[in-house]
Amino acid sequence: MSDIQQHEIPKQYDPKAVEERWKFWWHEKGFFASKPELAKDPYTIMMPPPNVTGVLHMGHALQDTIQDTLIRYHRMLGYNAHWQAGKDHAGIATQTVVERQMKKSGEVGRIEMGRDKFIERVWEFVEKNRDTITRQKMALGDSADWTRERFTLDEGMSTAVREVFVRLHKEGLIYRGPYIVNWSPQLQSAISDEEVDHKEVKGHLWHILYPAADGGEGVVVATTRPETMLGDTAVMVHPDDDRYKDLVGKEVTLPLSGRTIPVIADDYVDREFGTGVVKVTPAHDPNDFEVGKRHDLEMPVILDESAKICSPAPLQYIGMDRFEAREKIVEDLEAEGLMVKIEEYTHSVGYCSRTKVPIEPYLSTQWFLKMKPLAEPAIEAVRSGQIKFVPQRWENVYFQWMENIRDWCISRQLWWGHRIPAWYCQDCSHVMVETDKPGRCPVCGSERMKQEEDVLDTWFSSWLFTFSTLGWPKTTADLLHYHPTDVLVSGYDIIFFWIARMIMASLHFTDEIPFKTVYITGMIKDKQGRWMSKSLGNGIDPLEMIEQYGADAVRYCLTVLNSPGQDIRLDPSRFEMGRNFANKLWNSFRFLANRDLAAVQTAKGDALEVEDRWIEGRLIETSKLVQEKIEQYRLDDALMELYRFIWNDFCDWYIEAIKPRIADDADPAKAAQTLRFALETYNQAIHILHPFMPFITEEIYQTLLTEMGDAWKKDRPESIALGAYPVAEGRTIDKAAVEEFGYVQELVSAIRNVRGELLVSPAKEAKLVVPGNEPRLEIIKREWSTIKRLARIEGDVIEADAKPSTSASTLVEGREVYIPLEGLIDLDSERDRVKKEIGKLEGLINGQQKKLANEKFVANAPEELVANEREKLTTYEADKEKLTAHLADLG
């Protein structure tokens, strides 16, 4: 093709320019728009809604990459793919951020501003920031239908939340009452059990004397929280503890307060803990609260919402912070001679997951949801296999939590969120729970109503996400078509917060499971296996990685590193893998397409030679394997199969094999047909790759549309994202061609290995000798031009009945072929080198044998170390055997 003229396809792949070109274009064109279509099977994924205050972090990047790959893949298979996007109003997080901003800018505080004005102020913040993370997700390549994005405080979802609350209340599952809750003093709100992080803390166990009220001996009580003794209303012992049987029913004096409190007996007491006598503080300990109810004890609250001491505690402590009060109480007890002893003691302390401050068990009137009736069908849905966890081991975590589930405290002392739809009559105190404000009280007829001040836990709206986003409580076309959804992709950290609750909600309100599969990803940690945090300074910003390496490189890296359920140790340098692969893709494409393609546009794309039929067979095999792996949620394995096909098979073998056929001096017609076939094959490969690396594949696809003209464009969609996935089903593999070229690969690789081991200069051509009875001899002769060029062989293949002297041998399919060494290497120098290497190995072998003969070493050293030393010996012996054989080859 001497008349070839170069078309300038950029030499370097520029991910920044490419991604900028396509990330908005896809959405502007509406390629990802979805609506119910009866002619198509739906494939639906619910995007875990990020906080409206949030920015893209590496966890989002991982989970979005997996979801987007699945959505793009199924869209290309012809499904009506719908990826439901949304954002969470994030009650506590958003209110905290806005209050912090107000303080920084010198605005009045929330209380002074008033509820309505403050809510307006939060909405201003939300409207300003809500699109930030959407744009960031687009930069990653997310192919959601953003026109259908939902917000957990939008009108439709608010309607669903109120409907659910009212229904559950009418069913008797929602109730209001005093209960011990996890109180966050910094947030000044109740939080759920799942929002509490438990940490082992080194503290103290204080042993305090409670004097007997009648002047007797008294009892010693052990506690980790002496400040709460101000709210004690009893001390208790085990009913079978003989040490204290005579004390039960008597009274002791509460130190520092002068109050007398009873000694009670209860099975709850652990006789082995401390002295076997336990203080009872019903308003500040969940177990004591239950004891208090059983024994009808008073429940004074002696800590306020800020965790400061309050009345009815003794006056001298009122207003003190809880930890300040602890120090003062210990000091006073010592001064009065009531502190018996203080021990070092490690115990578990609950911390607010948001503020990192210790929570306070706190008696408060809250709204609760009974969970056991909802949990039972949700347990059965997983146990019966209706819902599957991938990996399956996470089902055990799910069952453990669900089978021990506690009532959910759903009220929060915030202003930002779904305000609880309960109204209190100001004249008779009757409580009305309705979706809308009642006109008058049904008891007394009063029209004076006051709505509940508290809002609902953020998760109370997001647990409805799979169906509320599709129009529930109305029976919409969306709900009928897209629900149940297909897979939920999430981290194991929110199995309790969100996944389990969604299963309960969907079963209860729609009689359907919310999703068929729960795909649990690992969590991303730094290269040392530590959690990423601001304090450690070890966070990796995905936007910075996209800027540096490109979105496709980030997606590639996260996919190949993600083995289901296994945490990822991430080093920023790992993104180079993805960049290198993208560059390889681009360079191979440029080599094929950066030429005059006029003749190629109209050429037939039929396979001409064995390497064409081989690469076609490998493409079909790869497509089949990739599909199988995706269906098994092994996206890491799927992408690695594709990587090996593109990098090894297509670039390193196929392109090298066809180079003479498309050279300038090749037959023009055959060159055009070869290029057409190569580009058609490459186009199918990028279609298989597109779900994983959408930007570069779109760029290559669009370049082909432009360069190949109208004949190529015919029947091809406007975007690769709308193209058909090249399925393996119904396609025939030329097994003879796959076997034949596979042998060529093995032979060339074996010769290359020998050349590499002997340090033969690439400029030198070797000879190849094969036995005359070699069953593959005809293939060798038929493919000789390819073999000699790829293996750097001169002349023709030499047939011999015996191994030539001074030649190296190598095995191909278990049979020997030979490479004569005369003239290829300096035989004398090589002999000397090999002898020295054998001598070194003999010394190492001798040393290892002595070490392993030492019975003391073998008996006392760690098992892993001994195994490692044995492995070294085996390696040294194998290397010596190999070199000895090589020395024999040298004559």
XYZ file of N, CA, C and O in Angstrom, residues 622-705:
336
model
N -13.141 -14.988 24.953
C -13.019 -13.915 25.946
C -14.382 -13.328 26.283
O -14.704 -13.099 27.455
N -15.199 -13.088 25.248
C -16.541 -12.544 25.478
C -17.339 -13.475 26.391
O -18.009 -13.019 27.329
N -17.242 -14.782 26.134
C -17.969 -15.770 26.948
C -17.478 -15.736 28.391
O -18.283 -15.708 29.337
N -16.154 -15.702 28.582
C -15.593 -15.682 29.936
C -15.957 -14.400 30.675
O -16.287 -14.428 31.861
N -15.888 -13.276 29.980
C -16.215 -11.991 30.603
C -17.668 -11.991 31.058
O -17.985 -11.574 32.185
N -18.567 -12.475 30.197
C -19.980 -12.528 30.583
C -20.197 -13.424 31.795
O -20.947 -13.075 32.711
N -19.554 -14.583 31.798
C -19.699 -15.502 32.932
C -19.237 -14.851 34.222
O -19.893 -14.963 35.270
N -18.102 -14.160 34.166
C -17.541 -13.534 35.364
C -18.422 -12.378 35.840
O -18.613 -12.184 37.050
N -18.962 -11.598 34.912
C -19.845 -10.488 35.309
C -21.097 -11.050 35.986
O -21.539 -10.529 37.019
N -21.670 -12.106 35.428
C -22.870 -12.703 36.018
C -22.593 -13.247 37.415
O -23.492 -13.325 38.246
N -21.336 -13.608 37.680
C -20.937 -14.095 39.010
C -20.477 -12.953 39.919
O -20.040 -13.192 41.037
N -20.568 -11.719 39.441
C -20.104 -10.528 40.159
C -18.597 -10.582 40.435
O -18.116 -9.981 41.388
N -17.860 -11.252 39.554
C -16.400 -11.247 39.629
C -15.888 -10.296 38.550
O -15.275 -10.695 37.562
N -16.178 -9.018 38.741
C -15.789 -8.035 37.742
C -14.271 -7.906 37.636
O -13.752 -7.543 36.580
N -13.580 -8.193 38.739
C -12.117 -8.154 38.701
C -11.585 -9.197 37.732
O -10.725 -8.907 36.885
N -12.105 -10.420 37.823
C -11.667 -11.478 36.912
C -12.091 -11.185 35.478
O -11.347 -11.478 34.529
N -13.294 -10.636 35.307
C -13.780 -10.312 33.961
C -12.843 -9.322 33.274
O -12.465 -9.497 32.105
N -12.479 -8.272 33.997
C -11.615 -7.252 33.395
C -10.212 -7.801 33.122
O -9.584 -7.445 32.121
N -9.719 -8.674 33.982
C -8.397 -9.253 33.745
C -8.412 -10.180 32.522
O -7.428 -10.231 31.767
N -9.504 -10.908 32.294
C -9.623 -11.711 31.074
C -9.544 -10.807 29.839
O -8.870 -11.125 28.859
N -10.234 -9.699 29.904
C -10.266 -8.755 28.789
C -8.906 -8.090 28.591
O -8.445 -7.886 27.461
N -8.270 -7.757 29.705
C -6.925 -7.166 29.666
C -5.960 -8.113 28.951
O -5.192 -7.707 28.071
N -5.999 -9.391 29.334
C -5.084 -10.361 28.726
C -5.359 -10.507 27.225
O -4.422 -10.630 26.426
N -6.639 -10.484 26.845
C -6.959 -10.595 25.424
C -6.407 -9.401 24.654
O -5.757 -9.567 23.617
N -6.683 -8.195 25.146
C -6.282 -6.997 24.404
C -4.768 -6.824 24.409
O -4.138 -6.600 23.361
N -4.167 -6.915 25.597
C -2.729 -6.645 25.703
C -1.906 -7.788 25.091
O -1.032 -7.552 24.248
N -2.188 -9.009 25.506
C -1.367 -10.144 25.059
C -1.772 -10.646 23.679
O -0.958 -10.663 22.752
N -3.033 -11.058 23.554
C -3.455 -11.705 22.308
C -3.494 -10.721 21.138
O -2.900 -10.975 20.088
N -4.209 -9.625 21.325
C -4.412 -8.721 20.196
C -3.163 -7.886 19.907
O -2.691 -7.844 18.760
N -2.646 -7.196 20.924
C -1.528 -6.270 20.688
C -0.196 -6.995 20.491
O 0.525 -6.734 19.517
N 0.137 -7.905 21.413
C 1.466 -8.513 21.377
C 1.600 -9.635 20.354
O 2.709 -9.902 19.876
N 0.480 -10.289 20.021
C 0.571 -11.403 19.084
C -0.090 -11.104 17.742
O 0.542 -11.239 16.691
N -1.338 -10.707 17.775
C -2.040 -10.546 16.497
C -1.471 -9.403 15.660
O -1.170 -9.588 14.468
N -1.310 -8.232 16.274
C -0.776 -7.101 15.500
C 0.624 -7.420 14.977
O 0.957 -7.111 13.823
N 1.436 -8.060 15.827
C 2.785 -8.435 15.369
C 2.713 -9.428 14.207
O 3.514 -9.361 13.271
N 1.745 -10.335 14.259
C 1.623 -11.346 13.205
C 1.200 -10.734 11.870
O 1.626 -11.199 10.806
N 0.356 -9.689 11.899
C -0.176 -9.137 10.634
C 0.653 -7.976 10.082
O 0.343 -7.477 9.003
N 1.687 -7.559 10.783
C 2.458 -6.398 10.319
C 2.916 -6.524 8.864
O 2.763 -5.565 8.088
N 3.453 -7.662 8.426
C 3.860 -7.748 7.013
C 2.688 -7.610 6.048
O 2.856 -7.140 4.922
N 1.508 -8.024 6.493
C 0.331 -8.000 5.618
C -0.225 -6.591 5.423
O -1.015 -6.367 4.497
N 0.131 -5.664 6.320
C -0.376 -4.288 6.184
C 0.764 -3.288 5.970
O 0.568 -2.081 6.086
N 1.949 -3.805 5.656
C 3.103 -2.933 5.410
C 2.919 -2.172 4.099
O 2.061 -2.512 3.267
N 3.734 -1.155 3.872
C 3.619 -0.314 2.677
C 3.756 -1.105 1.385
O 3.146 -0.767 0.374
N 4.581 -2.163 1.421
C 4.825 -2.918 0.190
C 3.931 -4.143 0.063
O 4.134 -4.979 -0.813
N 2.933 -4.263 0.922
C 2.037 -5.415 0.865
C 1.015 -5.243 -0.247
O 0.784 -4.132 -0.755
N 0.367 -6.340 -0.616
C -0.690 -6.292 -1.618
C -1.818 -5.386 -1.106
O -2.375 -5.632 -0.022
N -2.162 -4.310 -1.874
C -3.137 -3.322 -1.370
C -4.496 -3.922 -1.002
O -5.068 -3.576 0.021
N -5.007 -4.816 -1.828
C -6.336 -5.385 -1.550
C -6.315 -6.233 -0.285
O -7.208 -6.138 0.570
N -5.274 -7.078 -0.170
C -5.180 -7.922 1.019
C -4.904 -7.086 2.270
O -5.406 -7.388 3.362
N -4.105 -6.019 2.116
C -3.826 -5.133 3.246
C -5.109 -4.458 3.729
O -5.373 -4.370 4.934
N -5.920 -4.023 2.776
C -7.179 -3.359 3.132
C -8.109 -4.333 3.838
O -8.753 -4.007 4.839
N -8.175 -5.573 3.320
C -9.045 -6.573 3.942
C -8.536 -6.948 5.331
O -9.321 -7.120 6.274
N -7.210 -7.063 5.465
C -6.626 -7.382 6.774
C -6.937 -6.287 7.783
O -7.330 -6.562 8.925
N -6.760 -5.027 7.345
C -7.044 -3.900 8.251
C -8.513 -3.845 8.613
O -8.876 -3.556 9.753
N -9.375 -4.108 7.636
C -10.813 -4.100 7.916
C -11.148 -5.150 8.974
O -11.866 -4.870 9.943
N -10.608 -6.359 8.797
C -10.861 -7.416 9.774
C -10.296 -7.033 11.147
O -10.942 -7.226 12.170
N -9.080 -6.477 11.167
C -8.442 -6.100 12.434
C -9.255 -5.032 13.152
O -9.459 -5.101 14.376
N -9.730 -4.041 12.380
C -10.506 -2.964 13.004
C -11.877 -3.453 13.463
O -12.393 -3.008 14.495
N -12.490 -4.350 12.717
C -13.769 -4.930 13.144
C -13.574 -5.698 14.453
O -14.393 -5.619 15.370
N -12.489 -6.468 14.531
C -12.200 -7.233 15.750
C -11.922 -6.290 16.914
O -12.408 -6.495 18.037
N -11.133 -5.250 16.622
C -10.808 -4.264 17.662
C -12.077 -3.576 18.143
O -12.261 -3.341 19.347
N -12.984 -3.273 17.215
C -14.240 -2.610 17.565
C -15.074 -3.488 18.494
O -15.686 -3.004 19.449
N -15.103 -4.790 18.230
C -15.825 -5.697 19.129
C -15.168 -5.726 20.504
O -15.862 -5.767 21.531
N -13.834 -5.712 20.518
C -13.117 -5.740 21.804
C -13.439 -4.511 22.640
O -13.644 -4.615 23.859
N -13.490 -3.339 22.002
C -13.777 -2.129 22.793
C -15.237 -2.096 23.240
O -15.563 -1.474 24.246
N -16.117 -2.784 22.495
C -17.505 -2.898 22.965
C -17.561 -3.724 24.248
O -18.308 -3.393 25.176
N -16.785 -4.801 24.301
C -16.756 -5.622 25.519
C -16.128 -4.829 26.667
O -16.544 -4.941 27.823
N -15.153 -3.989 26.326
C -14.448 -3.200 27.342
C -15.249 -1.984 27.797
O -15.046 -1.484 28.907
N -16.160 -1.508 26.953
C -16.840 -0.233 27.230
C -17.453 -0.122 28.632
O -17.271 0.914 29.293
N -18.162 -1.127 29.152
C -18.733 -0.954 30.504
C -17.683 -0.656 31.565
O -17.980 0.014 32.560
N -16.470 -1.143 31.378
C -15.400 -0.934 32.355
C -14.688 0.409 32.155
O -14.379 1.100 33.121
N -14.402 0.761 30.893
C -13.625 1.964 30.576
C -14.367 2.745 29.491
O -14.033 2.672 28.301
N -15.393 3.500 29.890
C -16.299 4.091 28.889
C -15.703 5.217 28.058
O -16.081 5.386 26.897
N -14.788 6.007 28.621
C -14.330 7.204 27.908
C -13.431 6.865 26.728
O -13.655 7.326 25.601
N -12.391 6.081 26.956
C -11.461 5.771 25.857
C -12.155 4.941 24.784
O -11.884 5.110 23.590
N -13.068 4.061 25.191
C -13.767 3.259 24.195
C -14.710 4.128 23.359
O -14.860 3.897 22.153
N -15.327 5.130 23.971
C -16.159 6.066 23.197
C -15.298 6.871 22.235
O -15.676 7.088 21.063
N -14.136 7.308 22.682
C -13.240 8.093 21.826
C -12.795 7.275 20.617
O -12.783 7.766 19.478
N -12.414 6.025 20.833
C -11.988 5.163 19.729
C -13.165 4.892 18.794
O -13.033 4.952 17.561
N -14.324 4.624 19.367
C -15.522 4.356 18.568
C -15.869 5.563 17.693
O -16.149 5.416 16.494
N -15.837 6.757 18.278
C -16.173 7.966 17.523
C -15.133 8.247 16.443
O -15.474 8.714 15.347
N -13.872 7.965 16.741
C -12.816 8.164 15.740
C -13.029 7.218 14.564
O -12.866 7.600 13.397
N -13.416 5.982 14.842
C -13.713 5.032 13.768
C -14.902 5.500 12.931
O -14.884 5.394 11.696
N -15.947 6.019 13.589
C -17.099 6.536 12.843
C -16.672 7.636 11.880
O -17.138 7.712 10.731
